[in-house]
Amino acid sequence: MTAALSVDHLSKSFPDAAEEVHAVIDVTLEIADGEFVALRGPSGCGKSTLLMAAGGLLEPSGGSVSVSGTDLYSLSQDGRARFRAENIGFVFQQFHLIPYLDVRDNILAASLATGAGDEKRAEELLGHFGLTHRARHVPAALSTGEKQRAAMARALFNSPKLILADEPTGNLDRDNAESLLEQLSAFASDGGSVLLVTHDARVEGHSDRTVEISEGRLVS
Ligand SMILES: Nc1ncnc2c1ncn2[C@@H]1O[C@H](COP(=O)(O)OP(=O)(O)OP(=O)(O)O)[C@@H](O)[C@H]1O
Ligand SMILES: [Mg+2]
């Protein structure tokens, strides 16, 4: 069976830095359909680099990444952007909402790359995340928890197979963090896969397994 995410002997170096940085070294990792995996490790150990490479946002120096059997870096840049939009949802600590669009349009923005604008789907997600009354507000007018719920709604818009999340609870209080983790768990229970970078011990209660990384390498 093809894994939702298959990272095979992945390495990423930054040769242009003053001193070459080997951020990710020979990492092999598989995530099955419906699996929720937490990725932990000290600051600077390569977590975000690994996540971005896994999501098709950062070309690796070596190795490969497949999502549901598609080798991301054998696609053209346009092909990869489209595949990413259709199959992968991203959630970040800093939300990355578009400041001049209201919540509804931020959610609909997920459809720009796929061309499948679907207002009904946006309304449904607004309702699901308790944002209907906030639909016409720009991100600056939202609470922190609302911003992250909007980001989660956008990530889910295209019904991705995989969600990649980088410290998504980093700016949230306890209740909002808990509710976000429950949303991610629910996504996994429905058959989606989650790779979540975190320092937050609360994640352990929701993830199926934790993978540790140290100085660019997986620690088994
Ligand atoms: N564009 C870049 N150019 C040069 N070095 C980089 C670049 N991006 C990341 N690095 C380096 O790669 C290493 C891994 O960085 P990364 O951001 O993946 O760590 P991290 O585990 O996510 O850390 P944190 O927990 O602080 O977010 C660090 O030494 C970092 O300085
Ligand atoms: Mg990071």
Coordinates of C-alpha atoms and ligand atoms in Angstrom, one line a residue:
M1 CA 0.0 0.0 0.0
T2 CA 1.3 3.5 -0.8
A3 CA 1.9 5.6 2.3
A4 CA 0.2 9.0 2.6
L5 CA 3.7 10.4 3.1
S6 CA 6.9 8.7 2.3
V7 CA 10.2 10.5 3.0
D8 CA 13.1 8.4 1.6
H9 CA 16.7 9.1 2.6
L10 CA 16.0 12.9 2.6
S11 CA 18.8 15.3 3.1
K12 CA 18.8 19.1 2.9
S13 CA 21.9 21.3 3.1
F14 CA 22.3 25.0 2.8
P15 CA 25.6 25.4 1.0
D16 CA 25.3 29.2 0.6
A17 CA 25.4 29.8 4.4
A18 CA 28.7 31.3 5.7
E19 CA 29.3 27.8 6.9
E20 CA 27.5 25.0 5.0
V21 CA 24.5 23.8 7.1
H22 CA 23.4 20.2 7.0
A23 CA 19.9 20.8 8.3
V24 CA 18.4 17.4 7.5
I25 CA 20.5 14.3 7.1
D26 CA 19.3 11.0 5.6
V27 CA 15.8 11.0 7.1
T28 CA 13.5 8.1 6.2
L29 CA 9.9 8.3 7.5
E30 CA 6.5 6.9 6.5
I31 CA 3.1 8.1 7.5
A32 CA 0.1 5.9 6.8
D33 CA -3.4 7.0 6.0
G34 CA -5.2 8.0 9.1
E35 CA -2.0 8.4 11.1
F36 CA -1.1 11.4 13.3
V37 CA 2.6 11.7 13.9
A38 CA 4.3 14.2 16.1
L39 CA 7.8 15.4 15.3
R40 CA 9.9 16.7 18.2
G41 CA 13.4 17.9 18.7
P42 CA 15.4 20.9 20.0
S43 CA 15.4 24.3 18.2
G44 CA 17.5 24.3 15.1
C45 CA 17.5 20.5 14.7
G46 CA 15.8 20.6 11.3
K47 CA 12.1 20.1 12.0
S48 CA 10.8 23.0 9.8
T49 CA 13.3 22.2 7.0
L50 CA 12.1 18.6 7.0
L51 CA 8.4 19.6 7.1
M52 CA 8.9 22.1 4.2
A53 CA 10.7 19.5 2.1
A54 CA 8.0 16.9 2.9
G55 CA 5.4 19.4 1.7
G56 CA 7.0 20.2 -1.6
L57 CA 8.1 23.7 -0.6
L58 CA 11.8 23.1 -0.4
E59 CA 13.8 21.0 -2.8
P60 CA 15.9 18.5 -1.0
S61 CA 19.6 18.1 -1.7
G62 CA 19.2 14.3 -1.7
G63 CA 16.5 11.6 -1.4
S64 CA 12.9 11.8 -2.3
V65 CA 9.4 12.6 -1.0
S66 CA 6.2 10.9 -2.2
V67 CA 2.7 11.9 -1.2
S68 CA 0.1 9.2 -1.9
G69 CA 2.6 7.6 -4.3
T70 CA 3.4 10.8 -6.3
D71 CA 7.1 11.7 -6.2
L72 CA 6.9 15.5 -5.5
Y73 CA 10.2 16.5 -6.9
S74 CA 9.9 14.7 -10.1
L75 CA 7.0 17.1 -10.9
S76 CA 7.5 20.4 -12.7
Q77 CA 7.3 23.4 -10.4
D78 CA 3.8 24.2 -11.6
G79 CA 2.8 20.6 -11.3
R80 CA 4.1 20.5 -7.8
A81 CA 2.3 23.7 -6.8
R82 CA -0.9 22.3 -8.1
F83 CA -0.4 18.9 -6.5
R84 CA 0.4 20.6 -3.2
A85 CA -2.8 22.7 -3.4
E86 CA -4.9 19.7 -4.1
N87 CA -3.4 17.3 -1.6
I88 CA -1.6 19.0 1.2
G89 CA -2.8 21.4 3.9
F90 CA -0.4 23.6 5.8
V91 CA -0.9 25.1 9.3
F92 CA 1.8 27.4 10.8
Q93 CA 2.4 29.0 14.1
Q94 CA 2.1 32.4 12.6
F95 CA -1.1 31.5 10.7
H96 CA 0.0 33.0 7.4
L97 CA -3.4 34.5 6.6
I98 CA -3.6 37.1 3.9
P99 CA -4.0 40.4 5.8
Y100 CA -6.2 42.3 3.3
L101 CA -8.7 39.5 2.7
D102 CA -11.6 38.7 5.1
V103 CA -11.8 35.3 6.7
R104 CA -14.2 33.9 4.0
D105 CA -11.9 35.0 1.2
N106 CA -8.8 33.7 3.1
I107 CA -10.5 30.3 3.1
L108 CA -11.6 30.6 -0.5
A109 CA -8.0 31.6 -1.4
A110 CA -7.1 27.9 -1.0
S111 CA -9.1 27.3 -4.2
L112 CA -7.1 29.7 -6.3
A113 CA -4.5 27.2 -7.3
T114 CA -7.0 24.5 -8.0
G115 CA -9.6 26.7 -9.7
A116 CA -12.4 24.9 -7.7
G117 CA -13.9 27.9 -5.9
D118 CA -16.7 26.5 -3.9
E119 CA -18.6 29.0 -1.8
K120 CA -20.7 26.3 -0.2
R121 CA -17.6 24.6 1.1
A122 CA -16.4 27.9 2.5
E123 CA -19.7 28.5 4.4
E124 CA -19.6 24.9 5.7
L125 CA -16.1 25.3 7.1
L126 CA -16.9 28.8 8.5
G127 CA -19.8 27.1 10.4
H128 CA -17.8 24.1 11.5
F129 CA -15.1 26.4 13.0
G130 CA -17.5 28.8 14.6
L131 CA -16.4 31.6 12.3
T132 CA -19.7 32.5 10.5
H133 CA -20.1 35.7 12.4
R134 CA -16.4 36.6 11.6
A135 CA -16.6 35.8 7.9
R136 CA -16.4 39.5 6.9
H137 CA -13.6 40.4 9.2
V138 CA -9.9 40.7 8.2
P139 CA -7.4 38.7 10.2
A140 CA -6.2 41.7 12.3
A141 CA -9.7 41.9 13.8
L142 CA -9.7 38.3 15.0
S143 CA -8.6 36.7 18.2
T144 CA -5.6 34.4 18.1
G145 CA -7.7 31.3 18.4
E146 CA -10.0 32.5 15.6
K147 CA -7.0 33.2 13.3
Q148 CA -5.8 29.6 13.8
R149 CA -9.3 28.2 13.2
A150 CA -9.4 30.3 10.0
A151 CA -6.0 28.9 9.0
M152 CA -7.2 25.3 9.8
A153 CA -10.4 25.9 7.7
R154 CA -8.2 27.1 4.8
A155 CA -6.0 24.0 5.2
L156 CA -9.0 21.7 5.0
F157 CA -10.7 23.5 2.1
N158 CA -9.5 21.3 -0.7
S159 CA -10.0 18.1 1.4
P160 CA -6.3 17.3 1.5
K161 CA -4.9 13.8 2.2
L162 CA -2.1 15.2 4.4
I163 CA -1.8 18.1 6.8
L164 CA 1.7 19.4 7.7
A165 CA 1.7 21.6 10.8
D166 CA 4.6 23.6 12.2
E167 CA 4.1 24.5 15.9
P168 CA 0.4 25.3 15.2
T169 CA -0.3 25.6 18.9
G170 CA 2.7 27.8 19.6
N171 CA 0.6 31.0 19.9
L172 CA -2.5 29.5 21.4
D173 CA -3.8 29.3 24.9
R174 CA -4.7 26.0 26.5
D175 CA -8.3 25.8 25.3
N176 CA -7.6 26.9 21.8
A177 CA -4.6 24.5 21.5
E178 CA -6.7 21.6 22.7
S179 CA -9.4 22.4 20.2
L180 CA -7.0 22.6 17.4
L181 CA -5.4 19.3 18.4
E182 CA -8.9 17.8 18.4
Q183 CA -9.6 19.1 14.9
L184 CA -6.4 17.5 13.7
S185 CA -7.3 14.2 15.5
A186 CA -10.7 14.3 13.8
F187 CA -9.0 14.8 10.5
A188 CA -6.8 11.7 11.1
S189 CA -9.8 9.7 12.3
D190 CA -11.5 10.4 9.0
G191 CA -8.5 8.9 7.2
G192 CA -6.3 11.9 6.8
S193 CA -2.6 12.0 7.8
V194 CA -0.9 14.5 10.0
L195 CA 2.7 15.4 10.6
L196 CA 3.0 18.0 13.3
V197 CA 6.1 19.7 14.5
T198 CA 5.9 20.6 18.2
H199 CA 7.5 21.3 21.5
D200 CA 4.0 21.0 23.1
A201 CA 3.8 17.9 25.3
R202 CA 0.0 18.0 25.1
V203 CA 0.2 16.7 21.5
E204 CA 1.3 13.3 22.9
G205 CA -2.3 12.8 24.0
H206 CA -3.5 13.1 20.4
S207 CA -0.8 11.7 18.2
D208 CA -0.4 8.0 17.4
R209 CA 3.4 8.2 17.6
T210 CA 6.2 10.6 18.2
V211 CA 9.3 10.8 16.1
E212 CA 12.4 12.6 17.4
I213 CA 15.0 14.4 15.4
S214 CA 18.4 15.6 16.7
E215 CA 20.9 17.6 14.7
G216 CA 19.2 16.7 11.4
R217 CA 18.9 13.0 12.0
L218 CA 16.0 10.9 13.2
V219 CA 16.6 9.3 16.6
S220 CA 15.0 5.9 16.9
Ligands
LIG1 N1 17.6 29.1 4.3 C1 18.5 28.7 5.2 N2 19.8 29.0 4.9 C2 20.7 28.6 5.8 N3 20.5 27.8 6.9 C3 19.2 27.5 7.1 C4 18.2 27.9 6.3 N4 17.0 27.5 6.8 C5 17.3 26.8 7.9 N5 18.7 26.8 8.1 C6 19.4 26.1 9.2 O1 19.1 24.8 9.2 C7 19.0 24.3 10.6 C8 17.6 23.7 10.8 O2 16.7 24.8 10.8 P1 15.1 24.5 11.1 O3 14.4 25.8 10.9 O4 14.7 23.4 10.3 O5 15.1 24.1 12.6 P2 13.9 23.8 13.6 O6 14.1 22.5 14.2 O7 12.6 24.0 12.9 O8 14.1 24.9 14.7 P3 12.9 25.7 15.6 O9 12.4 24.7 16.6 O10 13.7 26.8 16.3 O11 11.9 26.2 14.7 C9 19.4 25.5 11.5 O12 20.7 25.4 11.8 C10 19.1 26.7 10.6 O13 19.9 27.8 10.9
MG2 MG 11.1 25.4 13.1

